Short mmCIF file of C-alpha atoms in Angstrom, two decimals:
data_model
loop_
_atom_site.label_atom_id
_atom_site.label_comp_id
_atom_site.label_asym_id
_atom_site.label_seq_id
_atom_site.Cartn_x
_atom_site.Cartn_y
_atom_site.Cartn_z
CA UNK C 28 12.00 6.24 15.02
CA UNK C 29 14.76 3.38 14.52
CA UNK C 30 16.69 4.85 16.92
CA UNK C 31 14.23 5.29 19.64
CA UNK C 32 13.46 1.51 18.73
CA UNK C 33 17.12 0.41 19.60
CA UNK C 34 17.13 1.90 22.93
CA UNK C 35 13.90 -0.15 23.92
CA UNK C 36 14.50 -3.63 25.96
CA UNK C 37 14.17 -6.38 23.41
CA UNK C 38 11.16 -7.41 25.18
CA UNK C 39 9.48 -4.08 24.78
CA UNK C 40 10.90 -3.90 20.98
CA UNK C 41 9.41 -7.23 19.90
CA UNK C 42 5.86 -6.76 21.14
CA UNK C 43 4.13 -6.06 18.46
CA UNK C 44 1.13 -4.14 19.92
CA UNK C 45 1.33 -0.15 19.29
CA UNK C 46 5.09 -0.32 19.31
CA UNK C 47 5.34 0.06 15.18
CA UNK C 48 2.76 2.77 14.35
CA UNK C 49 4.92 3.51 11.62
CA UNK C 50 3.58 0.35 9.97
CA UNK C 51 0.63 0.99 10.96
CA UNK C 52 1.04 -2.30 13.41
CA UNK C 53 -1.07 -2.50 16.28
CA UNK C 54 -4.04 -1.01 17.11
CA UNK C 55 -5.07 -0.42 13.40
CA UNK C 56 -4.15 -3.73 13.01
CA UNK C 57 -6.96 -6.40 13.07
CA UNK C 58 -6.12 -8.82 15.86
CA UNK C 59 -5.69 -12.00 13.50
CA UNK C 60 -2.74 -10.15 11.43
CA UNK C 61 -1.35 -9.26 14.74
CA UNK C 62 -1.53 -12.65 15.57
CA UNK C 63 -0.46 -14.14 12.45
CA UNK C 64 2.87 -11.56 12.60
CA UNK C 65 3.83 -13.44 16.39
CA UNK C 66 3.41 -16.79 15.23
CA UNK C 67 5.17 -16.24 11.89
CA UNK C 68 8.58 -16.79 13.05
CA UNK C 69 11.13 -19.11 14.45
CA UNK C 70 11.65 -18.07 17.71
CA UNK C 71 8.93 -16.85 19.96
CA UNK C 72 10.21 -14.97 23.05
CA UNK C 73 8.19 -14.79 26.36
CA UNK C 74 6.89 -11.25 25.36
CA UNK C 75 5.61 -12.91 21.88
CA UNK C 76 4.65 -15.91 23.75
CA UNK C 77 2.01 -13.52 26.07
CA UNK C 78 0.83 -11.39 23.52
CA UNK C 79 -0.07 -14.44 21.81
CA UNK C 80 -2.15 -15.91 24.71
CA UNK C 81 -3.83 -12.50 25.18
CA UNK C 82 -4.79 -12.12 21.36
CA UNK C 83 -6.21 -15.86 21.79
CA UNK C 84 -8.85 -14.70 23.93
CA UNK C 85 -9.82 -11.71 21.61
CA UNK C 86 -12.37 -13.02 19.41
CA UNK C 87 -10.55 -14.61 16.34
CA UNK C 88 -11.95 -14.98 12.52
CA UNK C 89 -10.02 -18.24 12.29
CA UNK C 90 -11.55 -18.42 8.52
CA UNK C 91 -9.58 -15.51 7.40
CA UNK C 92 -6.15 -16.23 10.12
CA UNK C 93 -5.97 -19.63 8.04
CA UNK C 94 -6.50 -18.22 4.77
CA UNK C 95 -4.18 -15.51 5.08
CA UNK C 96 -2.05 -17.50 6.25
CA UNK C 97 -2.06 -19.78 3.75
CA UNK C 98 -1.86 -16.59 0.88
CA UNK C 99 1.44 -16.08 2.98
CA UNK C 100 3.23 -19.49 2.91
CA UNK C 101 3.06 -19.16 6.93
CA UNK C 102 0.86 -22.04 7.86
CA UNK C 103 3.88 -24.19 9.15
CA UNK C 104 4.98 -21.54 11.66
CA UNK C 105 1.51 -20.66 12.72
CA UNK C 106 1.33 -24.22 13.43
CA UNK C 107 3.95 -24.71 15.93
CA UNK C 108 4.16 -21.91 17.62
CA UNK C 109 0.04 -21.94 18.21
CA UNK C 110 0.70 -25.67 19.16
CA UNK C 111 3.56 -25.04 21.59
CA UNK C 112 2.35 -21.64 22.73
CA UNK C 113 -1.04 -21.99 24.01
CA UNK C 114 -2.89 -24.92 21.98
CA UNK C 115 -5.81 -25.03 24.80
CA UNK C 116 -7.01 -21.83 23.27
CA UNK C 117 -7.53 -23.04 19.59
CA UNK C 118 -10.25 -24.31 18.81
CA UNK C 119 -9.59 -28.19 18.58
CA UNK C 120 -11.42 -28.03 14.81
CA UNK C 121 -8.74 -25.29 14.00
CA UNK C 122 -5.75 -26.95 15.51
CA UNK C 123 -6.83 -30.31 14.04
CA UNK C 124 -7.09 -28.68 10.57
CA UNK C 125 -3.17 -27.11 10.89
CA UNK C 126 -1.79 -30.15 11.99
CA UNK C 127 -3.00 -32.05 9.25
CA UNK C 128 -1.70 -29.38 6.59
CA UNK C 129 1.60 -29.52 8.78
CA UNK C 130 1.61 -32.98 8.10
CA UNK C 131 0.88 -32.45 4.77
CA UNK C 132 3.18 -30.19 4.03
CA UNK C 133 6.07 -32.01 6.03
CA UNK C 134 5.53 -35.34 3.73
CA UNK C 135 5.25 -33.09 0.77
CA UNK C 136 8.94 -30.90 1.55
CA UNK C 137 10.71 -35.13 2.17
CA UNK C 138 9.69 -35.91 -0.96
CA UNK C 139 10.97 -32.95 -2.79
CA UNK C 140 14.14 -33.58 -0.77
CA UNK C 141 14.77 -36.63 -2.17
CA UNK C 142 13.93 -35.49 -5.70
CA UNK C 143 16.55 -32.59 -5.25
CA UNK C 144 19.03 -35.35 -4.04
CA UNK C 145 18.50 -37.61 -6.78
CA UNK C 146 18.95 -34.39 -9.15
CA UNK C 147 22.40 -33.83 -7.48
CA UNK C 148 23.52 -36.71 -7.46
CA UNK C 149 22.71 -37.25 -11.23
CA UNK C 150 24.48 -34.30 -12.28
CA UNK C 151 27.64 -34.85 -9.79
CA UNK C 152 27.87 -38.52 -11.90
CA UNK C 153 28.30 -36.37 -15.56
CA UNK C 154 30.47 -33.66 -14.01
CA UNK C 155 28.41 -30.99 -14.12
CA UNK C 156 29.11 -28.10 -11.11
CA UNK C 157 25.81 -27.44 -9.79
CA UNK C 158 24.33 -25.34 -6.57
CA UNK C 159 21.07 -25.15 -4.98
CA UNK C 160 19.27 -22.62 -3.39
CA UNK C 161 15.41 -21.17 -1.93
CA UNK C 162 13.37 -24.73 -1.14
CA UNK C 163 15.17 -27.45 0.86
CA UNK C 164 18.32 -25.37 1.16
CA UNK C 165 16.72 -22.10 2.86
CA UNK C 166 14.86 -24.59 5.24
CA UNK C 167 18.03 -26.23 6.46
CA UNK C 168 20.21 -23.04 6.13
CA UNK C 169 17.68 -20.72 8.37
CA UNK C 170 14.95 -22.67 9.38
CA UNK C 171 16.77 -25.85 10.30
CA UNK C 172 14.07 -27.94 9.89
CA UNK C 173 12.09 -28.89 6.88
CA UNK C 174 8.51 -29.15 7.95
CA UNK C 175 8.85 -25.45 9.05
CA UNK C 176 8.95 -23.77 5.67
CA UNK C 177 6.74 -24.06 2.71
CA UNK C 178 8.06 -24.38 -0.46
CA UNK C 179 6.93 -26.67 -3.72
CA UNK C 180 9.21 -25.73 -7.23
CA UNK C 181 12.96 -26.98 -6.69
CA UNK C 182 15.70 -24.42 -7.49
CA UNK C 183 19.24 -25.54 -9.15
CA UNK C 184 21.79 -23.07 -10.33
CA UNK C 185 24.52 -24.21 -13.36
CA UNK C 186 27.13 -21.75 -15.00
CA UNK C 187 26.19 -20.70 -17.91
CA UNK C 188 28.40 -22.12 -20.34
CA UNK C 189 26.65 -25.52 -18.58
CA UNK C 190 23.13 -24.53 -19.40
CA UNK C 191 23.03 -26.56 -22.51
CA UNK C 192 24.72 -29.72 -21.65
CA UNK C 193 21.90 -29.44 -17.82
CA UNK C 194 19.11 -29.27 -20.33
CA UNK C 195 19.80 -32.11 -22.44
CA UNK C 196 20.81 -34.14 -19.22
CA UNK C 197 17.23 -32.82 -18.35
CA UNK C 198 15.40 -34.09 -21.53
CA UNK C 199 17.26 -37.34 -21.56
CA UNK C 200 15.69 -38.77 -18.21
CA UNK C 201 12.39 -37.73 -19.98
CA UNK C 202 11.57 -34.48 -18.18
CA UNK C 203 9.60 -32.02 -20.18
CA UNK C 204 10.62 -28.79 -20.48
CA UNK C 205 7.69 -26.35 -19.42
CA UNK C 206 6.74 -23.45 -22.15
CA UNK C 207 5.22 -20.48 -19.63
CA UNK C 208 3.63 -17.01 -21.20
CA UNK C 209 4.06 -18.35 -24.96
CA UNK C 210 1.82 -20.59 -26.28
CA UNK C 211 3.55 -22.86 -29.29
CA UNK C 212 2.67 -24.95 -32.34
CA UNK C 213 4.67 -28.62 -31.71
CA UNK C 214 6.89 -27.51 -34.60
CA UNK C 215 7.66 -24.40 -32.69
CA UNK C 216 7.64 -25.84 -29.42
CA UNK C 217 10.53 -28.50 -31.08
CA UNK C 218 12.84 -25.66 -32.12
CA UNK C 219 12.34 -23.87 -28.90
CA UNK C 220 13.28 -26.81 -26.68
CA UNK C 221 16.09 -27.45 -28.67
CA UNK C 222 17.79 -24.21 -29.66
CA UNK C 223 20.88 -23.62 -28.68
CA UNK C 224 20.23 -19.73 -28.37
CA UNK C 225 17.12 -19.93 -26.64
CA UNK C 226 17.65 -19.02 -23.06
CA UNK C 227 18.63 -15.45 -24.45
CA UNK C 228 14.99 -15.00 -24.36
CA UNK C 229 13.96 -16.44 -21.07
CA UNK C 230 14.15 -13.55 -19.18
CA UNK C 231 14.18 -15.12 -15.69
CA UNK C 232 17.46 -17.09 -16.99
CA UNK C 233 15.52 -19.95 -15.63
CA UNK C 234 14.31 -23.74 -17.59
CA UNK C 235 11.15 -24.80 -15.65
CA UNK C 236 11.33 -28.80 -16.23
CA UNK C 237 8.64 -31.51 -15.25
CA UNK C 238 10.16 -34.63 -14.17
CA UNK C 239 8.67 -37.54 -15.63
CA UNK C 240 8.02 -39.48 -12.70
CA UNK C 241 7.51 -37.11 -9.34
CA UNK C 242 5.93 -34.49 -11.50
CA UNK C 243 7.82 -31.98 -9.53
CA UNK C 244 9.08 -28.78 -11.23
CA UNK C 245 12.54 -27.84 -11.21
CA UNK C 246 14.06 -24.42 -12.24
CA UNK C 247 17.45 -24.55 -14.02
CA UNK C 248 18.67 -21.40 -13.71
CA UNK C 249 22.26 -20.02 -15.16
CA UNK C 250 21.61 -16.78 -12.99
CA UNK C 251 20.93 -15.83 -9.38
CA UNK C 252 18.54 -12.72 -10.85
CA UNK C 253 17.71 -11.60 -14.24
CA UNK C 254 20.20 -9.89 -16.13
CA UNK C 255 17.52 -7.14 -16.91
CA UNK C 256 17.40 -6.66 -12.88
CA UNK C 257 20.83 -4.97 -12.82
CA UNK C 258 21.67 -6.93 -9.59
CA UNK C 259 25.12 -8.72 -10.60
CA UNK C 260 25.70 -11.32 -7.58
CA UNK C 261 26.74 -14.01 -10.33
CA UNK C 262 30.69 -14.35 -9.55
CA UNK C 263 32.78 -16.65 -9.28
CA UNK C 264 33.01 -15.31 -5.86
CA UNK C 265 30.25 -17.19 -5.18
CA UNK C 266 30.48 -20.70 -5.83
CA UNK C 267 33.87 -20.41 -3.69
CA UNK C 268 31.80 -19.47 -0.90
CA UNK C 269 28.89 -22.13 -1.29
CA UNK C 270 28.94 -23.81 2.10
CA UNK C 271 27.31 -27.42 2.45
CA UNK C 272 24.10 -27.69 4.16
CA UNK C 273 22.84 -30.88 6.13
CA UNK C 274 19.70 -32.75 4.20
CA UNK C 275 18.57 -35.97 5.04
CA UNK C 276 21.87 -37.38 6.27
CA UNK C 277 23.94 -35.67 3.39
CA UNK C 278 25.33 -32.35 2.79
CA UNK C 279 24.16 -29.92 0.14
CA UNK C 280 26.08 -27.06 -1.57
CA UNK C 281 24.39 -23.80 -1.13
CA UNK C 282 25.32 -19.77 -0.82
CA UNK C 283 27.10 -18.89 2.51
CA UNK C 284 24.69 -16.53 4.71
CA UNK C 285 25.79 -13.64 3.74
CA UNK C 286 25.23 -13.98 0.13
CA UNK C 287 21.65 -15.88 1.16
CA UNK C 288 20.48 -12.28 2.70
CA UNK C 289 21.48 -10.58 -0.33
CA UNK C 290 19.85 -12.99 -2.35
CA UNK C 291 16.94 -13.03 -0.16
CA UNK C 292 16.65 -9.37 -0.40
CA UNK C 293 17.20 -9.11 -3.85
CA UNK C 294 14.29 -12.03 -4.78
CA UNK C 295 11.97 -10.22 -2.52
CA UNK C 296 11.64 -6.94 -4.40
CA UNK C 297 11.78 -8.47 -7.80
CA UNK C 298 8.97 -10.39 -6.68
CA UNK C 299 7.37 -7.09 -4.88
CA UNK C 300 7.51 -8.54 -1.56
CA UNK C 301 4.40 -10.69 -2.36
CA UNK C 302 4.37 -12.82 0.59
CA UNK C 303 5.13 -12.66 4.09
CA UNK C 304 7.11 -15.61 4.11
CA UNK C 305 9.80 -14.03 2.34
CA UNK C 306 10.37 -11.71 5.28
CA UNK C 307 10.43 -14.69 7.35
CA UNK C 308 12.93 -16.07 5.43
CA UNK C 309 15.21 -13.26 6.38
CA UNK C 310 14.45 -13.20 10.17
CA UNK C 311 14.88 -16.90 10.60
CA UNK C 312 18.18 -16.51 8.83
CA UNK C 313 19.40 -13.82 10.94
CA UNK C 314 18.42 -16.00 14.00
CA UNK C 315 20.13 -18.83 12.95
CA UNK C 316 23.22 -17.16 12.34
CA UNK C 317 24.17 -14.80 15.10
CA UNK C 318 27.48 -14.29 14.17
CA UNK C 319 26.45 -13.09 10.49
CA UNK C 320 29.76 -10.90 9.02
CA UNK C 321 27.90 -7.77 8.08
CA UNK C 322 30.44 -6.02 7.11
CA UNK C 323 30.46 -8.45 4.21
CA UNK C 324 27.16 -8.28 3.50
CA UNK C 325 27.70 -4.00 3.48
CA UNK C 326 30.68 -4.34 1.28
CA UNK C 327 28.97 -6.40 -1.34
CA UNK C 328 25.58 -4.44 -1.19
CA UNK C 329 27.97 -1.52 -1.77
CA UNK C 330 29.77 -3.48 -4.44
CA UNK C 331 26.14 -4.19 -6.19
CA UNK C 332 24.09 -1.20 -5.90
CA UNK C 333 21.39 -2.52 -3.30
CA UNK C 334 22.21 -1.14 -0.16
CA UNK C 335 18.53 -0.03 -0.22
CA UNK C 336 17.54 -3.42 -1.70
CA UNK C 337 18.77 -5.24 1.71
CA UNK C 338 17.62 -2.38 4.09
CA UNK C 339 14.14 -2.73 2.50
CA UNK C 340 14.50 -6.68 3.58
CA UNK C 341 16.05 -6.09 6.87
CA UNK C 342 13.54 -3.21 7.87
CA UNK C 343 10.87 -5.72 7.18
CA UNK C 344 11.66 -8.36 9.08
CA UNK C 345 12.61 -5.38 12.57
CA UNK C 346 9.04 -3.96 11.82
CA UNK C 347 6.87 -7.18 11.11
CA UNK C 348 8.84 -10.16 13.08
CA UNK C 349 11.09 -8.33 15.28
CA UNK C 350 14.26 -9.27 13.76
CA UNK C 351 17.10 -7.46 16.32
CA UNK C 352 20.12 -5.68 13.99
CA UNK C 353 23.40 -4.06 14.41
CA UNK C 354 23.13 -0.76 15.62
CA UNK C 355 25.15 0.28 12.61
CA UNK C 356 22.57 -1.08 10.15
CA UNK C 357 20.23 0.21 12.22
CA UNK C 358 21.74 3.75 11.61
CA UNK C 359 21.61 3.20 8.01
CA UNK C 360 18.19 2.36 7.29
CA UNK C 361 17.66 5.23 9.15
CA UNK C 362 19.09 7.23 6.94
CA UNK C 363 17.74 6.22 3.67
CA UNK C 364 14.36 7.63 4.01
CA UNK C 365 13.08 6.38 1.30
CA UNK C 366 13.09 2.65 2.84
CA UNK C 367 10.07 3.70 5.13
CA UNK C 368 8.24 4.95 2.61
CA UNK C 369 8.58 1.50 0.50
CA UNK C 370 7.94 -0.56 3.96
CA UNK C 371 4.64 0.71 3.96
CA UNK C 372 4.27 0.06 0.18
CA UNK C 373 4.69 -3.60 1.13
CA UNK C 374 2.97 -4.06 4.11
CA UNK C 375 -0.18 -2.18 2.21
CA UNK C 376 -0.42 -4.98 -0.37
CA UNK C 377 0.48 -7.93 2.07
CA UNK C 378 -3.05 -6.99 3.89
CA UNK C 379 -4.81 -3.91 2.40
CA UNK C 380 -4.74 -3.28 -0.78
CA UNK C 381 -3.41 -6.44 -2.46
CA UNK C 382 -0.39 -7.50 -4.39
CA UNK C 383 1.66 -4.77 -6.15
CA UNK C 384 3.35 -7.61 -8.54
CA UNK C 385 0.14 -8.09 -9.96
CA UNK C 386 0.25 -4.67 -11.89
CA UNK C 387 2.82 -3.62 -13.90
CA UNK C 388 3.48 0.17 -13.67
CA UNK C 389 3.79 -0.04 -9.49
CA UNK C 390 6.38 -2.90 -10.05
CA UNK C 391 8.31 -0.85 -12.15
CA UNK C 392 8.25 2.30 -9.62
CA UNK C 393 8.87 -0.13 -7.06
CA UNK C 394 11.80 -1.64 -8.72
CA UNK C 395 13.77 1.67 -9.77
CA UNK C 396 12.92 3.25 -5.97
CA UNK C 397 14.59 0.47 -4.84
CA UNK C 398 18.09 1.34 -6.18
CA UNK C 399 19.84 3.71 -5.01
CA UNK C 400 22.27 4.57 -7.60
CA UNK C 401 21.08 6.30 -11.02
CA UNK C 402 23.14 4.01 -13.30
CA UNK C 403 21.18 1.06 -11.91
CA UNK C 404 17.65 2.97 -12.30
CA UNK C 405 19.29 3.35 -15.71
CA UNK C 406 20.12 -0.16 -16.58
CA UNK C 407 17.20 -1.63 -15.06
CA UNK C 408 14.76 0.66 -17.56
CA UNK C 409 16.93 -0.38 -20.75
CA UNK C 410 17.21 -3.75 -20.07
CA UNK C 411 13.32 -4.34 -19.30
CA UNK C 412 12.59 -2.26 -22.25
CA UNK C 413 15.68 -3.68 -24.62
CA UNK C 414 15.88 -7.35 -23.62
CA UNK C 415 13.92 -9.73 -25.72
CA UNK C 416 11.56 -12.17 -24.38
CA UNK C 417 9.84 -15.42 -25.39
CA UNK C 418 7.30 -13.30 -26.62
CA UNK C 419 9.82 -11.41 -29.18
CA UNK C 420 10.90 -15.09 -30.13
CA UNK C 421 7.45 -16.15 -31.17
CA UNK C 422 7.56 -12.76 -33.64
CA UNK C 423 9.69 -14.45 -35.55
CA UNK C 424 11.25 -18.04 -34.95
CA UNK C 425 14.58 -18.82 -33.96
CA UNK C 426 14.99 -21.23 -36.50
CA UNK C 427 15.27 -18.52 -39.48
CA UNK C 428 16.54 -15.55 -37.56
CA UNK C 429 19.53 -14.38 -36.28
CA UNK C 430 19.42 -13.45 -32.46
CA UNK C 431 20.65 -9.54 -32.24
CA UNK C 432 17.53 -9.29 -34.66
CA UNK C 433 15.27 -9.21 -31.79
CA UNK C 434 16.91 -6.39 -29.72
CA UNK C 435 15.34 -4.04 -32.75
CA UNK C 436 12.03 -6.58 -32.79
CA UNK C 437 11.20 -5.37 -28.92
CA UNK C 438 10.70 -1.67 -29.13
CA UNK C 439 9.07 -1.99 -31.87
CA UNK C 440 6.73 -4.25 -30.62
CA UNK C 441 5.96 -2.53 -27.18
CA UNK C 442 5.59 0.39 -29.10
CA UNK C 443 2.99 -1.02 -31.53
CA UNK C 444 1.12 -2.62 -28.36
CA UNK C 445 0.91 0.69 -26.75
CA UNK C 446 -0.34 2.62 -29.50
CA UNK C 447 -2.79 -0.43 -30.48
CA UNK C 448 -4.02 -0.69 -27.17
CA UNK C 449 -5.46 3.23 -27.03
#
């Protein structure tokens, strides 16, 4: 099917409109998710541009366009490209409604710019290494403009022999550290904040803080993905090929584009492709960077285990936005059957059935179909099964207990929820 795809004119490829059936795109599409697939990207070519005019004229539930939209982190893109398209056939209620969340959300994205500056800068003045990523950085690295992306938590990355010395600069302008899936007495909450050992048991490798002012939450992370997701991108490799990033009349440090599309890739599955906008992250990245090196990008998906991983991404955003690919890739994902068959997992719960991620046996089949290699189905079942949690922690506190103590606590407890729970 890929191949006959390739052959098409790009015009013909990119109209949506019974040209994917293997998506089930088109005419068993409604014609607001049609719609909301043309408008949700970053460049809308002339065939886009006309299929966009003709849905307009289709009768439209603009109730459930907007709120679908707004499930998908889209609005922003449906916003231009309705505005600069063919504005004269939205309703002026409708139109007057996006361009006040565009607003909104454009006000919003400058103020967490400036936060994220301020958060650089502070940790630049007590030599701390530090990298950003997702949020600002993804808007100016694909999008290249702000106002274009949604986005709300701010994302930081430290090495992890740093982690300690970024939390305490964290606590001592006053932020508060934020406690998620655990609920804790103040004693316990004291020794978790403060524990030196403690993010061994955040499994996301990732501090949520509240800063004291802004109220704006910002994830400290010491690693790309979980350690549990067996997806290994954490090198050193890396922060030598951070690139800078313009930001309100600075530059910002961020992964180089090939290592964004991995990442990209590799957050959308863990997350279980919940959104559309993290397809759209890929296909305005690929736009922005014609001259992508994917032979890099091969070699390291190679390297890691997630060839399948980034063809899952990259199939996504031919099908759904009409991202154009190498021929070679092209001939890849073609090859990998199994990427079809996980396409149409995802676009199922974008606008059928729901969210996967929101129960917990089809995120694990999702996540082991995903690899391709048995050692990493392997590693990714032991280390969600092995790897203690917060929730391990609370069995027994920190403060008395030696860490390696909780690798036996988690079976055990799993085990004793299963059986209590039949």
């Amino acid at each position: 099917m890929i191949a006959q795809l390739v052959k098409k004119e790009i015009t013909e490829k990119t109209s949506l409109t019974g040209n994917y059936p293997e998506l089930g795109i088109g005419k068993q599409a409604p014609p607001e998710i049609t719609l909301l697939l043309c408008c949700s990207r970053t460049y809308v070519e002339p065939a886009i541009a006309k299929q966009i005019k003709t849905l307009l004229q289709q009768e439209i539930n603009w109730k459930y366009l907007l709120q679908t939209a707004s499930q998908h982190g889209v609005k922003p893109l449906l916003y231009q490209n309705l505005s600069t398209t063919a504005k004269e056939l939205v309703p002026p209620g409708i139109l007057n409604q996006l361009r006040q969340d565009f607003r909104i959300n454009a006000v919003g994205n400058l103020n967490r710019s400036k936060e994220l500056l301020k958060i650089l800068d502070l940790f630049a003045a007590n030599n701390i290494p530090v990298f950003t990523f997702k949020g600002p950085a993804i808007a100016s690295l694909a999008y290249g403009e702000l106002s274009l992306r949604q986005f709300g938590d701010l994302d930081i990355l430290v090495r992890e022999r740093d982690i300690l010395r970024a939390r305490d600069l964290f606590l001592s302008q006053g932020d508060e550290m934020k406690v998620e899936l655990i609920e804790l007495t103040e004693a316990q909450k004291e020794i978790f904040v403060k524990s030196p050992q403690i993010h061994e048991f955040v499994r996301e490798c990732a501090y949520p803080f509240i800063l004291q002012q802004s109220k704006i939450i910002v994830e400290l992370h010491w690693r790309m993905m979980p350690s549990y997701f067996s997806f290994p991108i954490d090198s050193e490799n890396l922060w030598e090929r951070l690139i800078p990033v313009p930001l309100l009349g600075t530059n910002i440090l961020t992964p180089s584009p090939e290592d964004s599309l991995l990442l990209l890739c590799g957050h959308g599955i863990k997350e279980c492709w919940d959104k559309l906008n993290r397809v759209c992250d890929i296909a305005a990245l690929i736009h922005k960077h014609p001259n992508l090196d994917w032979d890099r990008v091969m070699a390291e998906a190679t390297r890691l285990g997630c060839q399948r991983i980034l063809f899952l991404g990259l199939f996504l955003a031919q099908e759904l936005l009409g991202t154009v690919l190498p021929e070679f890739i092209l001939s890849k994902i073609e090859a990998d059957g199994v990427v079809k068959e996980l396409a149409l997992q995802v676009y199922d719960g974008f606008f059928h059935n729901g969210n996967i991620a929101k129960q917990s046996f089809p995120v694990t089949r999702l996540h082991l179909k995903a690899r391709e290699r048995l050692i990493d189905k392997v590693r990714y079942f032991l280390g969600v099964s092995m790897t203690p949690t917060t929730s391990d922690w609370i069995v027994l506190p920190l403060g008395r207990y030696p860490s390696f103590l909780y690798y036996l606590i988690r079976p055990m407890r799993l085990v004793g929820e299963f059986l209590g729970g039949k």
